[in-house]
mmCIF file of C-alpha atoms and ligand atoms in Angstrom:
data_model
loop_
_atom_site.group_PDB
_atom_site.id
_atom_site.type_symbol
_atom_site.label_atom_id
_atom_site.label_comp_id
_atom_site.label_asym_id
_atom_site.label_seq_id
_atom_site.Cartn_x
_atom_site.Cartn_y
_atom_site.Cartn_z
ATOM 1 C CA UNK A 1 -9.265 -7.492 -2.875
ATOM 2 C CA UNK A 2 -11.835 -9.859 -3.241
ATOM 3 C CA UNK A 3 -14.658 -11.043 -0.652
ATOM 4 C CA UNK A 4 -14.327 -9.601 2.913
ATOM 5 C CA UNK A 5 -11.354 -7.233 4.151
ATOM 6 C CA UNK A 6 -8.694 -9.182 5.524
ATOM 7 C CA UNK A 7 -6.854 -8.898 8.858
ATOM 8 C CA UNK A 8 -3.803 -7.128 6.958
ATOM 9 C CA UNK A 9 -5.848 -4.744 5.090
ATOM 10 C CA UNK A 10 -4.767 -1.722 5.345
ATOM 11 C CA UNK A 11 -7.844 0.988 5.988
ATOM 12 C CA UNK A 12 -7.465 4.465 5.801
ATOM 13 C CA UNK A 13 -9.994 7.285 3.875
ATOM 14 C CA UNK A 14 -11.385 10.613 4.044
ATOM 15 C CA UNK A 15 -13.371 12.647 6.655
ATOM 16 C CA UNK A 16 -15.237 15.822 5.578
ATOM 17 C CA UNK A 17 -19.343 16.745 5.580
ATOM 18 C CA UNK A 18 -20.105 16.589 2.565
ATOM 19 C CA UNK A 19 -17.653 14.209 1.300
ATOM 20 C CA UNK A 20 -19.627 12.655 -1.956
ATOM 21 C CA UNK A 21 -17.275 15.111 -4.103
ATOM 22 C CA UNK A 22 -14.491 14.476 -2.730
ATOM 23 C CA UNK A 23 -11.614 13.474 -5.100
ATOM 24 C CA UNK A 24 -9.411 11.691 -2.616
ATOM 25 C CA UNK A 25 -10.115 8.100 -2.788
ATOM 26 C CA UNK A 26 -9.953 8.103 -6.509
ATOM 27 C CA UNK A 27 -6.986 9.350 -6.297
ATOM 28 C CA UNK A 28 -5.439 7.302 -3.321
ATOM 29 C CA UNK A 29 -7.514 3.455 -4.561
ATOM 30 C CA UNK A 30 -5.188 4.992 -8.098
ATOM 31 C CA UNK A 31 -1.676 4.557 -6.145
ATOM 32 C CA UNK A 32 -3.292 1.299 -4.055
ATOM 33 C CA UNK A 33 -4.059 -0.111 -7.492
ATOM 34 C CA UNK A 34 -0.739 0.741 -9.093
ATOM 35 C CA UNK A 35 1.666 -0.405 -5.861
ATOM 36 C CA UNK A 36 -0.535 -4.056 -5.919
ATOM 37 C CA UNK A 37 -1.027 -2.673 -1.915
ATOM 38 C CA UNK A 38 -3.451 -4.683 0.063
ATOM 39 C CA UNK A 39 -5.482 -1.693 1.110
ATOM 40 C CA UNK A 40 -8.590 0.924 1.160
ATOM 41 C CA UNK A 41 -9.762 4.235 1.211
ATOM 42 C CA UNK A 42 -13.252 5.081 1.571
ATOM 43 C CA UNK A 43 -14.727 8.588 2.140
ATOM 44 C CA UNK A 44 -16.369 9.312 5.164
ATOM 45 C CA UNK A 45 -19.153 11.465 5.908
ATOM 46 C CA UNK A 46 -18.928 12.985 9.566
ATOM 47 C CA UNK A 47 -20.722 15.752 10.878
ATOM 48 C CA UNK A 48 -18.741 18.376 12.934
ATOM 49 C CA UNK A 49 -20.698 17.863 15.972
ATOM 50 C CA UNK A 50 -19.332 13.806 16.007
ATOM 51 C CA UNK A 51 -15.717 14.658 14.407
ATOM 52 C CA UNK A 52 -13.932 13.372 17.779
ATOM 53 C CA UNK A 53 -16.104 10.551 18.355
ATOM 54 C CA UNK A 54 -15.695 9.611 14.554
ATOM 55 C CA UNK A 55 -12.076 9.949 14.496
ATOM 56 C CA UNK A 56 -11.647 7.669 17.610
ATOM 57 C CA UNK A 57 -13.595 4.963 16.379
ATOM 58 C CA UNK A 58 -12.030 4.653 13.135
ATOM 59 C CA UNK A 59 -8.410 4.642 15.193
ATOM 60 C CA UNK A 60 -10.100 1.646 17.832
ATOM 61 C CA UNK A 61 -11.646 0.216 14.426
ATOM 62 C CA UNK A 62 -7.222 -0.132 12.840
ATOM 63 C CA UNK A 63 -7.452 2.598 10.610
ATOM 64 C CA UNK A 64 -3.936 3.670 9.796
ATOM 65 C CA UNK A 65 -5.138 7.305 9.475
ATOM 66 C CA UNK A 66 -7.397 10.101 8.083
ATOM 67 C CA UNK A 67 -7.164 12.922 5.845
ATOM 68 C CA UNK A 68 -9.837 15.650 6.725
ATOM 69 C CA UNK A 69 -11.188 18.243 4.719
ATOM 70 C CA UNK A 70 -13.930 20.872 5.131
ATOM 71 C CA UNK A 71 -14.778 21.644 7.391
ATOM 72 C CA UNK A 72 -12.883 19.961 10.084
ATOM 73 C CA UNK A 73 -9.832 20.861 9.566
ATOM 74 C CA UNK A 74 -9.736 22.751 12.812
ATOM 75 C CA UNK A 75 -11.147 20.572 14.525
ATOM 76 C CA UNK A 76 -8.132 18.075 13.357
ATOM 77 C CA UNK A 77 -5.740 20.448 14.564
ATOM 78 C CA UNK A 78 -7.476 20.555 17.955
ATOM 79 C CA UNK A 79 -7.742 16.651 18.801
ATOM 80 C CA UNK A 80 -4.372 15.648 18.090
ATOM 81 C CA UNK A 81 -1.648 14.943 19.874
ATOM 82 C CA UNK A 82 1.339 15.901 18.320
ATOM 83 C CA UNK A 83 1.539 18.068 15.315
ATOM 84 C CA UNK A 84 4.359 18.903 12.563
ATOM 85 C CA UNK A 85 5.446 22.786 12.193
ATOM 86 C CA UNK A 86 3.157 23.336 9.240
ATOM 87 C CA UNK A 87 0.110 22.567 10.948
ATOM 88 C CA UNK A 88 1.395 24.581 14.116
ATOM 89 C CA UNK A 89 1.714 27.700 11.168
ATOM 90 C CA UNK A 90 -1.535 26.134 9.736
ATOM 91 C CA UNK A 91 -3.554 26.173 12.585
ATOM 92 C CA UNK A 92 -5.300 23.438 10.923
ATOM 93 C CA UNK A 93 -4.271 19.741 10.063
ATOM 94 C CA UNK A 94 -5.755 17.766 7.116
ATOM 95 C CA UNK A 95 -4.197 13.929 7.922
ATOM 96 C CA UNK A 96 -4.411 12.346 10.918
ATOM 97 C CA UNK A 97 -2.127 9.055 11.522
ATOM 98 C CA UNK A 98 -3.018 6.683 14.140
ATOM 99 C CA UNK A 99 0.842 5.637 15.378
ATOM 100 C CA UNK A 100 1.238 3.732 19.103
ATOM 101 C CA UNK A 101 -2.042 5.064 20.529
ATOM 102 C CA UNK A 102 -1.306 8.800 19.631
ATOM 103 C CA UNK A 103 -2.925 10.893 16.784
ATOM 104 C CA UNK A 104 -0.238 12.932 14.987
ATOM 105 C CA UNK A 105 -1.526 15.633 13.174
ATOM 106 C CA UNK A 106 0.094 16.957 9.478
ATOM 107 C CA UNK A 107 -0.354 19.448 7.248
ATOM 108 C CA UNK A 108 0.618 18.459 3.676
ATOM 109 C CA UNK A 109 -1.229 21.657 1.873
ATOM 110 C CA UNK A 110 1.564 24.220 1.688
ATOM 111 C CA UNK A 111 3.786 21.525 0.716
ATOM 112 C CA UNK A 112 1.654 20.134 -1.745
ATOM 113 C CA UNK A 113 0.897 23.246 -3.715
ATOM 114 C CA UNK A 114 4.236 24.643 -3.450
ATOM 115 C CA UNK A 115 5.488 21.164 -5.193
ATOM 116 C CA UNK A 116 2.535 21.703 -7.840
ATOM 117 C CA UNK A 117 3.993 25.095 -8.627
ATOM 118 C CA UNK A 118 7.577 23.822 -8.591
ATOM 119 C CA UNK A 119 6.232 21.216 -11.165
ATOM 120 C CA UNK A 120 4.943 23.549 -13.402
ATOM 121 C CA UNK A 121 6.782 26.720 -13.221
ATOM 122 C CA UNK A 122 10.285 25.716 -11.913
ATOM 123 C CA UNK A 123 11.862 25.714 -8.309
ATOM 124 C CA UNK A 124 13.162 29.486 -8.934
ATOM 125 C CA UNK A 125 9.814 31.213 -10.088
ATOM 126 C CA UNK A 126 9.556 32.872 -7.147
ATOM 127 C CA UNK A 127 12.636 33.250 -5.399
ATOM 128 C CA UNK A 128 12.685 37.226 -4.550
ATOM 129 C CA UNK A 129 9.748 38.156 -6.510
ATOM 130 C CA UNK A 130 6.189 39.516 -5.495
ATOM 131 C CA UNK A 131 3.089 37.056 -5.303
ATOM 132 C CA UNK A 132 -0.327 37.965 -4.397
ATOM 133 C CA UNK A 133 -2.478 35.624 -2.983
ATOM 134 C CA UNK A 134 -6.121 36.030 -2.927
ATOM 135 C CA UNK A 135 -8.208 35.189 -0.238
ATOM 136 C CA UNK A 136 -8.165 34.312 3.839
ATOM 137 C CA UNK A 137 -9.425 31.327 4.807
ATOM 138 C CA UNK A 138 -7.523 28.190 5.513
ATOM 139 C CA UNK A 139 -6.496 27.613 1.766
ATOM 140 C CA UNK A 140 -5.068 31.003 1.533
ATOM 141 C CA UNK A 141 -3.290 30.396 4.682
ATOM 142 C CA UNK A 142 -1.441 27.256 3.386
ATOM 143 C CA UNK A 143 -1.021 29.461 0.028
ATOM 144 C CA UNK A 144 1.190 32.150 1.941
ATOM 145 C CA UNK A 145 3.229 29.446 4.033
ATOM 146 C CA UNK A 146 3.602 27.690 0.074
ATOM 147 C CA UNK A 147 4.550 31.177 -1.706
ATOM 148 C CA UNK A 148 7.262 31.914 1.140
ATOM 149 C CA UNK A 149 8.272 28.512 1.138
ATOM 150 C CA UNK A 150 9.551 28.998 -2.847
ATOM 151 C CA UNK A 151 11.273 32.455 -1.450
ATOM 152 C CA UNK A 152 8.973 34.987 -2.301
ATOM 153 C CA UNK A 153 10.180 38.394 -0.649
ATOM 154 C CA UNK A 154 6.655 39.851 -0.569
ATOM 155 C CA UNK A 155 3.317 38.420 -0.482
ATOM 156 C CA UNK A 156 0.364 40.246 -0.901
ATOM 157 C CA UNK A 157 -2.731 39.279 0.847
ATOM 158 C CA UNK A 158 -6.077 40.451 -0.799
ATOM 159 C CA UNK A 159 -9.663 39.464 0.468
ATOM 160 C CA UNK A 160 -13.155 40.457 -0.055
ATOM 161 C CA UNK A 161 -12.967 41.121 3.519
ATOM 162 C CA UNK A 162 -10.108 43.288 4.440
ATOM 163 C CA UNK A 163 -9.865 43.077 8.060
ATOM 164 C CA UNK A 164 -9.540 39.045 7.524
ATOM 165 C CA UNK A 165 -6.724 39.534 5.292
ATOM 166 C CA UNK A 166 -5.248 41.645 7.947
ATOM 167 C CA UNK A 167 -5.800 39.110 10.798
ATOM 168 C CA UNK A 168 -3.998 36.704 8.276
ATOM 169 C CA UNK A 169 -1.220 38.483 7.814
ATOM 170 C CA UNK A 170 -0.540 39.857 11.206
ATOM 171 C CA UNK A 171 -0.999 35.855 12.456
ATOM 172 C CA UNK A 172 1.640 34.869 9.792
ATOM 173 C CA UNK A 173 3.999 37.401 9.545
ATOM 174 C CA UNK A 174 5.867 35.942 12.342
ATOM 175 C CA UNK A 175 6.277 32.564 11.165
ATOM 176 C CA UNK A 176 7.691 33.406 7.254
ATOM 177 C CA UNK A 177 10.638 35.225 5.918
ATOM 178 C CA UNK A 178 8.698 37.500 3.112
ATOM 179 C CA UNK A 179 7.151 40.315 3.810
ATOM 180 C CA UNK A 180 3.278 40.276 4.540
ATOM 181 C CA UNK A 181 0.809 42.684 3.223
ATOM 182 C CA UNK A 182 -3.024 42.768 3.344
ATOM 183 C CA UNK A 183 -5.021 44.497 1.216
ATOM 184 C CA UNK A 184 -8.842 44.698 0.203
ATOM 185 C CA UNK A 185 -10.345 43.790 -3.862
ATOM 186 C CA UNK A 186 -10.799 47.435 -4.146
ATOM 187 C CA UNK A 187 -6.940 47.444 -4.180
ATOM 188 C CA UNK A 188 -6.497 44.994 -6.534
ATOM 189 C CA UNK A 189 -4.700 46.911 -9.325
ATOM 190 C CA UNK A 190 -2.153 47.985 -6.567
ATOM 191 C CA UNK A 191 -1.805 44.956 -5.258
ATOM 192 C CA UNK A 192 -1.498 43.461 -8.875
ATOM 193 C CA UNK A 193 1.276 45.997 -9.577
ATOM 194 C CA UNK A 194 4.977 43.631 -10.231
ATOM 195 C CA UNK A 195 3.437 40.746 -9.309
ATOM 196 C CA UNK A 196 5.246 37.443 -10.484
ATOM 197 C CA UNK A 197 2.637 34.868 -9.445
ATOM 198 C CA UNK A 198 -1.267 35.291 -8.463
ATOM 199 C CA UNK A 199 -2.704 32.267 -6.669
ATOM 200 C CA UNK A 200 -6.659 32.396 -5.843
ATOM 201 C CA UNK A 201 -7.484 30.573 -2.697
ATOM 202 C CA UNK A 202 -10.610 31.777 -2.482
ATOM 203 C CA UNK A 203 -13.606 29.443 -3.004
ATOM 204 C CA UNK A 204 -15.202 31.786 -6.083
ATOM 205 C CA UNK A 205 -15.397 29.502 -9.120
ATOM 206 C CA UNK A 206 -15.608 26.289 -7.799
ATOM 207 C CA UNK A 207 -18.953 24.747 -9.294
ATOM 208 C CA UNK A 208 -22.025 25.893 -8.194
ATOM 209 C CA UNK A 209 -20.031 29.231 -6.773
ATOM 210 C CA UNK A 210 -20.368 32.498 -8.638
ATOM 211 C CA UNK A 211 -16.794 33.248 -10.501
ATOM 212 C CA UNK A 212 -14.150 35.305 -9.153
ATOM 213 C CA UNK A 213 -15.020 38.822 -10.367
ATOM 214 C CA UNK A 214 -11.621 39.818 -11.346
ATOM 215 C CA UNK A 215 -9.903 42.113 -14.265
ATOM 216 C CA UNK A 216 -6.569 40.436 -15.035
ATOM 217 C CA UNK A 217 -5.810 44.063 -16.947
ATOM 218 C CA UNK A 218 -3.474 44.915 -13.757
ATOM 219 C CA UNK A 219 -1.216 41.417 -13.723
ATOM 220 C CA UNK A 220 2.155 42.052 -15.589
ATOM 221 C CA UNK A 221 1.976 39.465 -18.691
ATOM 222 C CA UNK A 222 4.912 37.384 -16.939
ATOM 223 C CA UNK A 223 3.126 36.426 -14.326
ATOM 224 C CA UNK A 224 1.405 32.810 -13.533
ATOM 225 C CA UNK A 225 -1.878 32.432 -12.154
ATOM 226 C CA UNK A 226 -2.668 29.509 -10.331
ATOM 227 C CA UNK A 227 -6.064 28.673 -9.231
ATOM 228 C CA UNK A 228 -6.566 25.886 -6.166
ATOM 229 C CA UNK A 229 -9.944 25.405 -7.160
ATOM 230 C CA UNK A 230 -10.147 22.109 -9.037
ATOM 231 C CA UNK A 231 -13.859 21.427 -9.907
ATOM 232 C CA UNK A 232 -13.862 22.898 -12.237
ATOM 233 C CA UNK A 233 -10.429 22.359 -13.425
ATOM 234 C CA UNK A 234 -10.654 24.979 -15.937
ATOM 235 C CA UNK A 235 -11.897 28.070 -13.461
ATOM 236 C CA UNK A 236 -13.212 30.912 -15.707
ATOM 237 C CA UNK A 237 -9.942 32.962 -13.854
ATOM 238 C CA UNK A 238 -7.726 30.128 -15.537
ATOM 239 C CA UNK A 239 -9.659 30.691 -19.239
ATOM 240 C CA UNK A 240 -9.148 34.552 -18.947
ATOM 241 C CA UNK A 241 -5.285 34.017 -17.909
ATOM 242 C CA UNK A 242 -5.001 31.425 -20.721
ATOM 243 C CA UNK A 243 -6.899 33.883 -23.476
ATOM 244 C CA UNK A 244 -3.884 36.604 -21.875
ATOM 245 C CA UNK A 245 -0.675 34.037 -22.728
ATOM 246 C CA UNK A 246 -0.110 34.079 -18.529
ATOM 247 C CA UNK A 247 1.294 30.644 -17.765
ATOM 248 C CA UNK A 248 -1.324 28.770 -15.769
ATOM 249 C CA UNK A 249 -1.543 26.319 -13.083
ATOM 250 C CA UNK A 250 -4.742 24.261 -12.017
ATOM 251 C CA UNK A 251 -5.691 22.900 -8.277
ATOM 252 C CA UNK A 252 -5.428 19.514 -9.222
ATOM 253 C CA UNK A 253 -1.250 19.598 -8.767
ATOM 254 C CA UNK A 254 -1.716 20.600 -5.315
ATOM 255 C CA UNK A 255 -4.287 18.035 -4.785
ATOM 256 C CA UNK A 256 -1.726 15.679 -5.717
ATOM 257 C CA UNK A 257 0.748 16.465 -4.187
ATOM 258 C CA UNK A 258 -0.854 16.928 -0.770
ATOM 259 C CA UNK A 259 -1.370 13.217 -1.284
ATOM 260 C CA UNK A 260 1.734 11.888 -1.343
ATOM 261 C CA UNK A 261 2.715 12.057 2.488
ATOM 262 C CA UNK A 262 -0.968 10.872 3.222
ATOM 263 C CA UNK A 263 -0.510 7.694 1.382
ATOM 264 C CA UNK A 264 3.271 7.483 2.838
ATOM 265 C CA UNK A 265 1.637 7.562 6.330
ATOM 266 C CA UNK A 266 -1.004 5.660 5.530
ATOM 267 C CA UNK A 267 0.430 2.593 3.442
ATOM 268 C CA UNK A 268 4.460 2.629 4.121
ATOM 269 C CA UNK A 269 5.053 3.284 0.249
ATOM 270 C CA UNK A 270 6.095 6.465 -1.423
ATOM 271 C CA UNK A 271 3.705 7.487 -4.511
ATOM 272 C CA UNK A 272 4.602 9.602 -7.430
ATOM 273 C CA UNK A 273 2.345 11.999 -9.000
ATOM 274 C CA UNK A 274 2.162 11.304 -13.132
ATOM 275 C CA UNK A 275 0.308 11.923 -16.175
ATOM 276 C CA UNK A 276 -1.962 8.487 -15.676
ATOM 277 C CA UNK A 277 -2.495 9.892 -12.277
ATOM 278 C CA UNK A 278 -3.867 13.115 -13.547
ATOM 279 C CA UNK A 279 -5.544 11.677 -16.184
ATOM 280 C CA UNK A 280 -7.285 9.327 -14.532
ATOM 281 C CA UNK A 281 -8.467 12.246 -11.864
ATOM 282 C CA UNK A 282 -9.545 14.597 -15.008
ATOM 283 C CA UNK A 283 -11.398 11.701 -15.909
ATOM 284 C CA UNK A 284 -12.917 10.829 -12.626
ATOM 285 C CA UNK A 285 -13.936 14.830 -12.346
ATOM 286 C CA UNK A 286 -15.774 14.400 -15.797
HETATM 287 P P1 NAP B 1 -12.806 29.328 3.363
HETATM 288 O O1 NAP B 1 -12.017 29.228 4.620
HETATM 289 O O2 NAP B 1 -14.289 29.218 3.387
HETATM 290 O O3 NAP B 1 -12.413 30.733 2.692
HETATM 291 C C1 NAP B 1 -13.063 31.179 1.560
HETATM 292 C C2 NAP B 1 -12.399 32.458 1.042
HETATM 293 O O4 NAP B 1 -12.967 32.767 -0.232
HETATM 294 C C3 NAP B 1 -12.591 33.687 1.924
HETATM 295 O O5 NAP B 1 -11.407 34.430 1.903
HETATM 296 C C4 NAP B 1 -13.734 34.434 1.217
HETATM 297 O O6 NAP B 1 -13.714 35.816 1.403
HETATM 298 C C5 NAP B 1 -13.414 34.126 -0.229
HETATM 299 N N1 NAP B 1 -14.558 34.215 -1.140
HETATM 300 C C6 NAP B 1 -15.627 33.391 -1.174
HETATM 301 N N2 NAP B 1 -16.449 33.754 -2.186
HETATM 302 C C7 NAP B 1 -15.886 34.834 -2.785
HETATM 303 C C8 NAP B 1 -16.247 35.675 -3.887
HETATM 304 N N3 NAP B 1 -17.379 35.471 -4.585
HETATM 305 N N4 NAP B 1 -15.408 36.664 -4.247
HETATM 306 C C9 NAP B 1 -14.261 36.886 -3.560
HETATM 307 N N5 NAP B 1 -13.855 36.117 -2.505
HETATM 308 C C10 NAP B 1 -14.668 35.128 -2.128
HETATM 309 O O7 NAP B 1 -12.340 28.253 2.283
HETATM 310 P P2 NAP B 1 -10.925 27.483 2.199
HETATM 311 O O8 NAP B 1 -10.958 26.276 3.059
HETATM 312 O O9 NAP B 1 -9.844 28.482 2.409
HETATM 313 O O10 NAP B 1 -10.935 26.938 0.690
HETATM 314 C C11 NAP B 1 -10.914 27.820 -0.437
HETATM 315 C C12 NAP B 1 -10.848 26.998 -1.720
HETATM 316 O O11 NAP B 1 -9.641 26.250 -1.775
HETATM 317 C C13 NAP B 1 -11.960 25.954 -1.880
HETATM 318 O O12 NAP B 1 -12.459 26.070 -3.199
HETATM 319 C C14 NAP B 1 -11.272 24.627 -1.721
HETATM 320 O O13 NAP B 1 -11.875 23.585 -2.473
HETATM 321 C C15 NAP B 1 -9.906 24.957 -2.279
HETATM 322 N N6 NAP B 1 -8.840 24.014 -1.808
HETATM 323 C C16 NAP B 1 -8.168 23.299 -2.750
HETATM 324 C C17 NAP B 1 -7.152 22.427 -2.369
HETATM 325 C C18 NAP B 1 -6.414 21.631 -3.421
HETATM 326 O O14 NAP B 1 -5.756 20.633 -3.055
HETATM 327 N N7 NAP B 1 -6.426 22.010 -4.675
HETATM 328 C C19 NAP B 1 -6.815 22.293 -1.006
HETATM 329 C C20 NAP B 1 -7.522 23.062 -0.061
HETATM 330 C C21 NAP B 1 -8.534 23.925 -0.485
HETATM 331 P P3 NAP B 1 -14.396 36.506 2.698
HETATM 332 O O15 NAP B 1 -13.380 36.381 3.811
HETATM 333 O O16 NAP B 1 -14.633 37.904 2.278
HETATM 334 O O17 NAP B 1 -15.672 35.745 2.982
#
């Protein structure tokens, strides 16, 4: 696109406060580039306190839709309209699409990691085995939807706080098939015990965030470890698994993946998630 935005453009981007780090529009002007698409995504800063307001204006101004990240991801889920059954079990939505006056509300996150461990470990890993899943915030949430999604018969839920990882699993238990079970880091070795697949979704290690303190002495050797935290891509959890032979899987799959019904919604054209893609996002994170 040269010049001014045409008529046709097609405008969609990124809501979150702070948004500068956001990987999303590198990733999404990637697939606009690639398809030849006549189209943008630009991050938007938005503080919580103008989220409706914000998302309103950028429907009246022909955006085709939003994705929304921290933190108003609730927020999402409250202003729209109509919402898909993941982001009823979310209780959160991160894309909004603008379709015939209505805001339709998504969310892509369990889908998008469980297709990032699909990817990396094979659509079977799982199926009737233990995973433990560490944390309880919104990620985690989406990480226990993902983990019984790939037919996990028990998931263990383990947080700092206990009682959170309680209030997680009681509000979930309901809406999966595998069994739910919360326990606190102090349990960790327990909770370690059989496991097949450990998946942090807490927010230690990200940059600027102390790491995850964490002995890996209590994971059988056959599990994976994933880590959702993707800056940086190589969490100190993810070293430690790597110096033990686990398999490993990084956050920036599930970023990916997430993606792909976003720019569906957004742009009409189904992306697929490749090496340049990643490459060009590991370089973009560098
Ligand atoms: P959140 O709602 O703020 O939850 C944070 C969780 O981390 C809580 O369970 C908290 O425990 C735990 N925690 C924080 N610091 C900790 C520490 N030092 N040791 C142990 N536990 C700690 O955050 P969220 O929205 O769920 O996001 C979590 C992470 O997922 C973020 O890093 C985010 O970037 C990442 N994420 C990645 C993707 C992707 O596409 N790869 C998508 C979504 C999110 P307490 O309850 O005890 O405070």
């Amino acid at each position: 696109m040269t010049g001014a935005m045409r008529e046709k453009t097609k405008l969609a981007g990124v809501i979150g406060w702070p948004i500068s780090h956001s990987l999303s529009p590198a990733l999404h002007n990637f697939w606009l580039k690639q398809h030849g698409i006549d189209g943008v995504y630009l991050p938007v800063a938005i503080k919580p306190e103008e989220f409706s307001r914000a998302v309103a204006a950028l429907g009246e101004a022909g955006f085709a839709g939003v994705n929304v990240t921290v933190p108003h991801k609730e927020a999402a889920f409250a202003i729209s309209d109509l919402r898909d059954e993941r982001a009823e079990a979310a209780g959160a939505v991160n894309l909004l699409l603008f379709r015939n006056g209505r805001i339709e509300g998504r969310n892509t996150d369990a889908d998008g990691l469980a297709a990032s461990l699909k990817q990396s470990l094979g659509a079977d890993f799982l199926r009737g085995a233990l995973g433990v899943v560490l944390g309880a915030g919104g990620a985690a949430r989406a990480a226990v939807l993902s983990l019984d999604s790939l037919g996990a018969r028990e998931i263990r839920i383990v947080n700092r706080t206990p009682q959170k990882a309680a209030a997680l699993a009681s509000a979930l238990q309901a809406k999966v098939r595998a069994k739910l079970f919360a326990q606190g880091l102090g349990d960790w070795n327990q909770a370690a015990n059989g496991a097949r697949l450990l998946v942090n979704a807490t927010s230690a290690g990200m940059k600027n965030s102390p790491p995850l303190e964490l002995s890996l002495d209590a994971l059988p050797l056959d599990a994976a470890v994933c880590d959702i935290v993707y800056n940086p891509l190589e969490t100190d959890l993810l070293k430690r698994a790597r110096a033990r032979a686990h398999r490993t899987v990084d956050g920036l799959g599930m970023l990916m993946h997430q993606a792909v019904p976003a720019f569906e919604g957004f742009y009409g054209v189904t992306p697929r998630v490749t090496a340049e893609l990643r490459a060009a996002l590991e370089k973009a994170l560098a």
